[in-house]
Amino acid sequence: MNRRLRAVPSHDRRLIGAALVLLCGVAAADTVYVTLEKDDAIAVIDGATGIRTRTARIGKRPRGIALAKDGKNLYVAASDSDAIQVIDAGTLNVTGTLPAGKDPETFAMDPDDRFLYVSNEDDGRVTVIDIAARKAVKEIPVGIEPEGIAVSPDGRWVVSTSETTNMAHWIDRAKLEVVDNTLVDPRPRAATFTADSRQLWVSSEIAGTVTVIDTETRQPLKTISFKIAGVTPEKVQPVGIRIDPARRYAYVALGPANRVAVVDAQKLEVKDYLLVGQRVWNLEFSPDFGRLYTTNGLSNDVSIIDLASHKVTKSVAVGSHPWGVAVRP
């Protein structure tokens, strides 16, 4: 690596790399992992070519998925197996399980890969798992039907959203206790922090909105609504959210509306809607932030979006009911 480039912070190097990819017109390589809820399997896509390369059977009803920082292991919430499975990212072999309580669906990882925080919808709790010890170390009571969960990049907060209580619950990561609550619109689903940890974005499925919350005050800054020509309001059901590191754009999966909303993350205004597959559920960036991958649960495919042009470039058939997505360089 060039000495001058080596001196640039790693985050900035990724952005520089993304710019070079766009200028040169060469797609950066990455591997995309997709959980298939009805197939009890995981599919693998070559991100640069958009070709599905492999499918492997794993636990029952896999949904949430995350990649370890070193890229060696995948963690998958096998909901009907009542466990978080540890999967070798290269071989796709299941190498272990983490106790996750009843019916785990979504979870978030610590910035340092020490703990997993798991939403247990039936029990109204967040289970904290020590990854190295492979054991649960605490259960934190939250609201009714916890769903979304996020850890702030600065490591200060864990936030759980409860679908029936309609709140974002702020868990002090050091104390592992709920210290504040923020009321949001009905049926909150996903929660995502901005890279600078200054904002939390929460999607509300029934209300058809996203609430942007100031992290310091834990108070809403703005509620973003979505209106799509030719689509009835009840089909606009925001779920997954991703925000680029520079907080230039946010991308919101709108469920049965079959669209991804492109939001100006500075002005907090919707700029565009991108047509993807049916019932878009979750989404994830490529490591160079040049592409966005969406899981489309009813059309059984993944849409690949080029982020320089904000155009869908390909749909990849993956299997029955794709749900979660993780990407490895």
Short mmCIF file of C-alpha atoms in Angstrom, two decimals:
data_model
loop_
_atom_site.label_atom_id
_atom_site.label_comp_id
_atom_site.label_asym_id
_atom_site.label_seq_id
_atom_site.Cartn_x
_atom_site.Cartn_y
_atom_site.Cartn_z
CA MET A 1 0.00 0.00 0.00
CA ASN A 2 1.21 3.49 -0.79
CA ARG A 3 2.69 5.21 2.34
CA ARG A 4 0.47 8.24 1.93
CA LEU A 5 -2.64 6.08 1.69
CA ARG A 6 -1.54 4.00 4.67
CA ALA A 7 -1.47 7.16 6.79
CA VAL A 8 -5.14 7.87 6.04
CA PRO A 9 -7.62 6.52 8.67
CA SER A 10 -9.14 3.17 7.71
CA HIS A 11 -12.65 4.58 7.32
CA ASP A 12 -11.38 7.25 4.91
CA ARG A 13 -9.38 4.63 3.00
CA ARG A 14 -12.62 2.69 2.40
CA LEU A 15 -14.27 5.81 1.02
CA ILE A 16 -11.23 6.54 -1.18
CA GLY A 17 -11.34 2.95 -2.38
CA ALA A 18 -15.01 3.30 -3.24
CA ALA A 19 -14.28 6.45 -5.25
CA LEU A 20 -11.50 4.70 -7.16
CA VAL A 21 -13.81 1.80 -7.95
CA LEU A 22 -16.40 4.20 -9.36
CA LEU A 23 -13.82 6.12 -11.39
CA CYS A 24 -12.24 3.00 -12.83
CA GLY A 25 -15.54 1.27 -13.43
CA VAL A 26 -14.33 -1.95 -11.79
CA ALA A 27 -16.56 -3.67 -9.26
CA ALA A 28 -14.87 -4.47 -5.96
CA ALA A 29 -15.10 -8.09 -4.86
CA ASP A 30 -17.21 -9.10 -1.89
CA THR A 31 -19.20 -12.06 -0.63
CA VAL A 32 -22.87 -11.68 0.28
CA TYR A 33 -24.54 -14.02 2.78
CA VAL A 34 -28.35 -14.25 2.82
CA THR A 35 -30.50 -16.16 5.32
CA LEU A 36 -33.41 -18.09 3.79
CA GLU A 37 -36.20 -18.22 6.33
CA LYS A 38 -38.27 -21.00 4.72
CA ASP A 39 -35.39 -23.09 3.38
CA ASP A 40 -33.50 -23.33 6.70
CA ALA A 41 -30.45 -22.33 4.71
CA ILE A 42 -27.95 -19.64 3.83
CA ALA A 43 -27.19 -18.53 0.27
CA VAL A 44 -23.91 -17.02 -0.93
CA ILE A 45 -23.61 -14.45 -3.73
CA ASP A 46 -20.52 -13.08 -5.46
CA GLY A 47 -21.22 -9.36 -5.15
CA ALA A 48 -19.10 -8.27 -8.10
CA THR A 49 -20.76 -10.64 -10.59
CA GLY A 50 -24.17 -11.00 -8.96
CA ILE A 51 -23.97 -14.80 -9.22
CA ARG A 52 -25.23 -17.13 -6.49
CA THR A 53 -22.36 -19.48 -5.80
CA ARG A 54 -23.59 -21.71 -3.00
CA THR A 55 -26.44 -22.65 -0.68
CA ALA A 56 -25.96 -24.53 2.60
CA ARG A 57 -28.42 -25.91 5.14
CA ILE A 58 -28.18 -24.45 8.64
CA GLY A 59 -30.59 -24.12 11.60
CA LYS A 60 -34.36 -23.78 11.60
CA ARG A 61 -35.90 -20.51 10.38
CA PRO A 62 -32.72 -18.41 10.09
CA ARG A 63 -33.31 -14.65 10.16
CA GLY A 64 -30.87 -12.17 11.74
CA ILE A 65 -27.25 -12.43 10.59
CA ALA A 66 -24.00 -10.63 11.39
CA LEU A 67 -20.35 -11.02 10.44
CA ALA A 68 -17.51 -10.96 12.97
CA LYS A 69 -15.08 -8.08 12.57
CA ASP A 70 -12.29 -10.42 11.47
CA GLY A 71 -14.58 -11.95 8.82
CA LYS A 72 -14.05 -15.49 10.03
CA ASN A 73 -17.42 -16.25 11.60
CA LEU A 74 -21.04 -15.56 10.82
CA TYR A 75 -23.65 -15.39 13.56
CA VAL A 76 -27.18 -16.40 12.57
CA ALA A 77 -30.37 -16.29 14.61
CA ALA A 78 -31.95 -19.71 14.06
CA SER A 79 -35.31 -18.72 15.50
CA ASP A 80 -36.97 -22.13 15.66
CA SER A 81 -33.78 -23.69 17.02
CA ASP A 82 -33.75 -21.13 19.90
CA ALA A 83 -30.09 -20.36 19.28
CA ILE A 84 -27.57 -18.10 17.62
CA GLN A 85 -25.48 -20.36 15.41
CA VAL A 86 -21.77 -19.76 14.87
CA ILE A 87 -20.92 -20.51 11.24
CA ASP A 88 -17.53 -20.62 9.55
CA ALA A 89 -17.78 -17.93 6.84
CA GLY A 90 -15.55 -19.90 4.49
CA THR A 91 -16.92 -23.42 4.76
CA LEU A 92 -20.45 -22.55 6.00
CA ASN A 93 -20.13 -25.30 8.58
CA VAL A 94 -21.90 -24.73 11.90
CA THR A 95 -19.11 -24.69 14.50
CA GLY A 96 -21.10 -23.86 17.61
CA THR A 97 -24.16 -22.28 19.17
CA LEU A 98 -24.81 -19.42 21.55
CA PRO A 99 -27.70 -19.58 24.05
CA ALA A 100 -30.08 -16.87 22.92
CA GLY A 101 -33.35 -17.41 24.77
CA LYS A 102 -36.64 -18.26 23.12
CA ASP A 103 -37.24 -17.48 19.42
CA PRO A 104 -34.32 -15.11 18.70
CA GLU A 105 -34.93 -13.02 15.59
CA THR A 106 -32.70 -9.96 15.56
CA PHE A 107 -29.47 -9.15 17.37
CA ALA A 108 -26.61 -6.66 17.37
CA MET A 109 -22.89 -7.01 18.05
CA ASP A 110 -20.58 -4.94 20.21
CA PRO A 111 -18.11 -2.70 18.37
CA ASP A 112 -15.37 -4.85 19.92
CA ASP A 113 -17.06 -8.20 19.14
CA ARG A 114 -17.30 -9.09 22.83
CA PHE A 115 -21.06 -9.34 23.32
CA LEU A 116 -24.18 -10.06 21.29
CA TYR A 117 -27.47 -8.41 22.26
CA VAL A 118 -30.50 -10.49 21.26
CA SER A 119 -34.17 -9.50 21.05
CA ASN A 120 -36.43 -12.12 22.64
CA GLU A 121 -39.85 -11.14 21.37
CA ASP A 122 -41.91 -13.62 23.39
CA ASP A 123 -40.24 -12.81 26.71
CA GLY A 124 -39.97 -9.02 26.47
CA ARG A 125 -36.24 -9.17 27.14
CA VAL A 126 -32.84 -8.50 25.64
CA THR A 127 -30.38 -11.35 26.23
CA VAL A 128 -26.71 -10.40 26.54
CA ILE A 129 -24.33 -13.11 25.31
CA ASP A 130 -20.61 -13.32 26.00
CA ILE A 131 -19.31 -14.55 22.64
CA ALA A 132 -15.99 -16.00 23.83
CA ALA A 133 -17.55 -17.77 26.82
CA ARG A 134 -20.59 -18.78 24.74
CA LYS A 135 -23.01 -18.06 27.54
CA ALA A 136 -25.76 -15.61 28.42
CA VAL A 137 -24.61 -13.17 31.08
CA LYS A 138 -27.75 -11.08 31.59
CA GLU A 139 -31.39 -10.69 30.60
CA ILE A 140 -32.66 -7.11 30.46
CA PRO A 141 -36.43 -6.47 30.69
CA VAL A 142 -37.66 -4.10 27.97
CA GLY A 143 -41.05 -3.42 26.37
CA ILE A 144 -43.59 -5.80 24.88
CA GLU A 145 -42.43 -7.63 21.74
CA PRO A 146 -38.87 -6.32 21.35
CA GLU A 147 -37.77 -6.36 17.72
CA GLY A 148 -35.08 -4.00 16.48
CA ILE A 149 -31.77 -3.69 18.29
CA ALA A 150 -28.69 -1.58 17.70
CA VAL A 151 -25.39 -0.75 19.40
CA SER A 152 -23.94 2.75 19.00
CA PRO A 153 -20.53 2.77 17.29
CA ASP A 154 -19.04 4.64 20.24
CA GLY A 155 -20.09 1.77 22.50
CA ARG A 156 -22.21 3.89 24.83
CA TRP A 157 -25.71 2.64 24.00
CA VAL A 158 -27.68 -0.46 23.20
CA VAL A 159 -31.19 0.37 21.95
CA SER A 160 -34.11 -2.06 21.79
CA THR A 161 -37.39 -1.22 20.04
CA SER A 162 -40.63 -2.81 21.25
CA GLU A 163 -43.40 -3.32 18.71
CA THR A 164 -46.33 -3.18 21.13
CA THR A 165 -44.98 -0.63 23.61
CA ASN A 166 -43.99 1.64 20.68
CA MET A 167 -40.77 2.75 22.30
CA ALA A 168 -37.03 2.79 21.83
CA HIS A 169 -35.46 1.62 25.10
CA TRP A 170 -32.01 3.08 25.86
CA ILE A 171 -29.75 0.57 27.60
CA ASP A 172 -26.58 1.92 29.17
CA ARG A 173 -23.97 -0.48 27.79
CA ALA A 174 -21.74 -0.18 30.85
CA LYS A 175 -24.56 -0.81 33.35
CA LEU A 176 -26.67 -3.09 31.12
CA GLU A 177 -29.79 -1.33 32.40
CA VAL A 178 -32.56 0.64 30.69
CA VAL A 179 -32.02 4.29 31.61
CA ASP A 180 -34.40 6.08 29.23
CA ASN A 181 -37.25 5.50 26.76
CA THR A 182 -38.32 7.37 23.62
CA LEU A 183 -41.86 7.11 22.29
CA VAL A 184 -41.99 6.45 18.53
CA ASP A 185 -44.69 5.69 15.97
CA PRO A 186 -46.62 2.38 16.01
CA ARG A 187 -44.85 -0.95 15.54
CA PRO A 188 -41.17 0.05 15.52
CA ARG A 189 -39.01 -2.50 13.75
CA ALA A 190 -35.37 -1.71 12.89
CA ALA A 191 -33.02 0.66 14.71
CA THR A 192 -29.77 2.03 13.26
CA PHE A 193 -27.22 4.52 14.58
CA THR A 194 -25.33 6.93 12.36
CA ALA A 195 -21.59 6.28 12.15
CA ASP A 196 -20.85 9.22 14.46
CA SER A 197 -23.34 7.87 17.05
CA ARG A 198 -25.13 11.23 17.14
CA GLN A 199 -28.45 9.99 15.73
CA LEU A 200 -30.65 6.91 16.02
CA TRP A 201 -33.08 6.10 13.19
CA VAL A 202 -36.09 3.89 13.99
CA SER A 203 -38.51 2.51 11.40
CA SER A 204 -42.21 2.13 12.28
CA GLU A 205 -43.95 -0.47 10.14
CA ILE A 206 -47.63 0.34 10.77
CA ALA A 207 -47.19 4.13 10.78
CA GLY A 208 -45.12 4.04 7.59
CA THR A 209 -42.51 6.37 9.08
CA VAL A 210 -38.93 6.66 10.30
CA THR A 211 -38.17 8.61 13.48
CA VAL A 212 -34.77 10.32 13.67
CA ILE A 213 -33.69 10.72 17.31
CA ASP A 214 -30.93 12.88 18.79
CA THR A 215 -28.70 10.56 20.82
CA GLU A 216 -27.66 13.15 23.39
CA THR A 217 -31.19 14.18 24.38
CA ARG A 218 -32.95 10.94 23.31
CA GLN A 219 -35.63 13.17 21.78
CA PRO A 220 -37.02 12.98 18.21
CA LEU A 221 -35.58 15.43 15.69
CA LYS A 222 -37.94 14.59 12.85
CA THR A 223 -40.39 12.00 11.62
CA ILE A 224 -39.96 11.07 7.95
CA SER A 225 -43.01 9.88 5.99
CA PHE A 226 -43.10 8.09 2.65
CA LYS A 227 -45.59 8.63 -0.18
CA ILE A 228 -45.24 6.68 -3.42
CA ALA A 229 -47.36 7.37 -6.49
CA GLY A 230 -49.58 4.39 -7.27
CA VAL A 231 -48.87 2.63 -3.95
CA THR A 232 -51.53 2.60 -1.23
CA PRO A 233 -50.36 3.85 2.21
CA GLU A 234 -50.94 0.52 3.96
CA LYS A 235 -48.30 -1.10 1.74
CA VAL A 236 -45.62 1.36 2.84
CA GLN A 237 -44.09 -0.53 5.76
CA PRO A 238 -40.56 0.64 6.64
CA VAL A 239 -38.25 -2.01 8.06
CA GLY A 240 -34.47 -2.17 7.46
CA ILE A 241 -32.36 1.00 7.43
CA ARG A 242 -28.79 1.65 6.34
CA ILE A 243 -26.96 5.01 6.49
CA ASP A 244 -23.64 5.68 4.75
CA PRO A 245 -20.68 6.65 7.00
CA ALA A 246 -20.61 10.25 5.77
CA ARG A 247 -24.34 10.54 6.58
CA ARG A 248 -25.01 11.68 3.03
CA TYR A 249 -27.78 9.19 2.28
CA ALA A 250 -29.97 6.82 4.24
CA TYR A 251 -31.72 3.88 2.60
CA VAL A 252 -34.98 2.50 3.97
CA ALA A 253 -36.58 -0.82 2.97
CA LEU A 254 -40.33 -0.23 2.54
CA GLY A 255 -41.63 -3.82 2.72
CA PRO A 256 -44.69 -4.57 0.55
CA ALA A 257 -44.26 -1.24 -1.26
CA ASN A 258 -41.39 -3.04 -3.06
CA ARG A 259 -39.25 0.10 -2.87
CA VAL A 260 -36.13 1.35 -1.17
CA ALA A 261 -36.40 5.00 -0.17
CA VAL A 262 -33.35 7.19 -0.73
CA VAL A 263 -33.24 9.84 2.01
CA ASP A 264 -31.03 12.92 2.18
CA ALA A 265 -29.56 12.21 5.62
CA GLN A 266 -28.61 15.85 6.20
CA LYS A 267 -31.90 17.49 5.23
CA LEU A 268 -33.92 14.45 6.38
CA GLU A 269 -35.94 14.52 3.17
CA VAL A 270 -36.87 11.72 0.76
CA LYS A 271 -35.07 12.11 -2.56
CA ASP A 272 -36.14 9.05 -4.53
CA TYR A 273 -37.71 5.59 -4.48
CA LEU A 274 -36.00 2.60 -6.09
CA LEU A 275 -38.13 -0.32 -7.33
CA VAL A 276 -36.74 -3.64 -6.06
CA GLY A 277 -38.24 -7.09 -5.43
CA GLN A 278 -41.38 -7.97 -3.52
CA ARG A 279 -41.55 -7.28 0.23
CA VAL A 280 -38.08 -5.85 0.66
CA TRP A 281 -37.07 -6.59 4.22
CA ASN A 282 -33.41 -5.88 4.98
CA LEU A 283 -30.42 -4.35 3.24
CA GLU A 284 -26.66 -4.03 3.53
CA PHE A 285 -23.79 -2.09 1.95
CA SER A 286 -20.85 -3.58 0.13
CA PRO A 287 -17.61 -2.89 2.06
CA ASP A 288 -16.64 -0.10 -0.38
CA PHE A 289 -20.14 1.44 -0.16
CA GLY A 290 -20.50 1.16 -3.93
CA ARG A 291 -23.44 -1.24 -3.80
CA LEU A 292 -26.48 -1.99 -1.68
CA TYR A 293 -28.00 -5.47 -1.39
CA THR A 294 -31.67 -5.95 -0.49
CA THR A 295 -33.47 -9.12 0.61
CA ASN A 296 -36.88 -9.45 -1.05
CA GLY A 297 -38.90 -11.97 0.92
CA LEU A 298 -41.78 -12.69 -1.48
CA SER A 299 -39.97 -12.59 -4.82
CA ASN A 300 -37.23 -14.81 -3.32
CA ASP A 301 -34.39 -12.71 -4.65
CA VAL A 302 -31.76 -10.12 -3.81
CA SER A 303 -31.65 -6.78 -5.62
CA ILE A 304 -28.26 -5.18 -6.25
CA ILE A 305 -28.29 -1.37 -6.30
CA ASP A 306 -25.44 0.68 -7.75
CA LEU A 307 -25.06 3.60 -5.35
CA ALA A 308 -23.28 5.93 -7.76
CA SER A 309 -26.28 5.97 -10.10
CA HIS A 310 -28.98 4.84 -7.62
CA LYS A 311 -30.05 2.20 -10.13
CA VAL A 312 -30.95 -1.45 -9.60
CA THR A 313 -28.49 -3.39 -11.71
CA LYS A 314 -29.46 -7.00 -11.05
CA SER A 315 -31.84 -9.36 -9.27
CA VAL A 316 -30.42 -12.65 -8.01
CA ALA A 317 -32.66 -15.64 -7.20
CA VAL A 318 -31.54 -17.09 -3.87
CA GLY A 319 -34.24 -19.34 -2.40
CA SER A 320 -37.37 -19.16 -0.29
CA HIS A 321 -38.01 -16.03 1.81
CA PRO A 322 -34.65 -14.27 2.05
CA TRP A 323 -34.54 -12.30 5.30
CA GLY A 324 -31.13 -11.17 6.62
CA VAL A 325 -27.98 -10.13 4.78
CA ALA A 326 -24.31 -9.71 5.71
CA VAL A 327 -21.35 -8.86 3.48
CA ARG A 328 -17.67 -9.83 3.70
CA PRO A 329 -14.82 -8.14 1.75
#
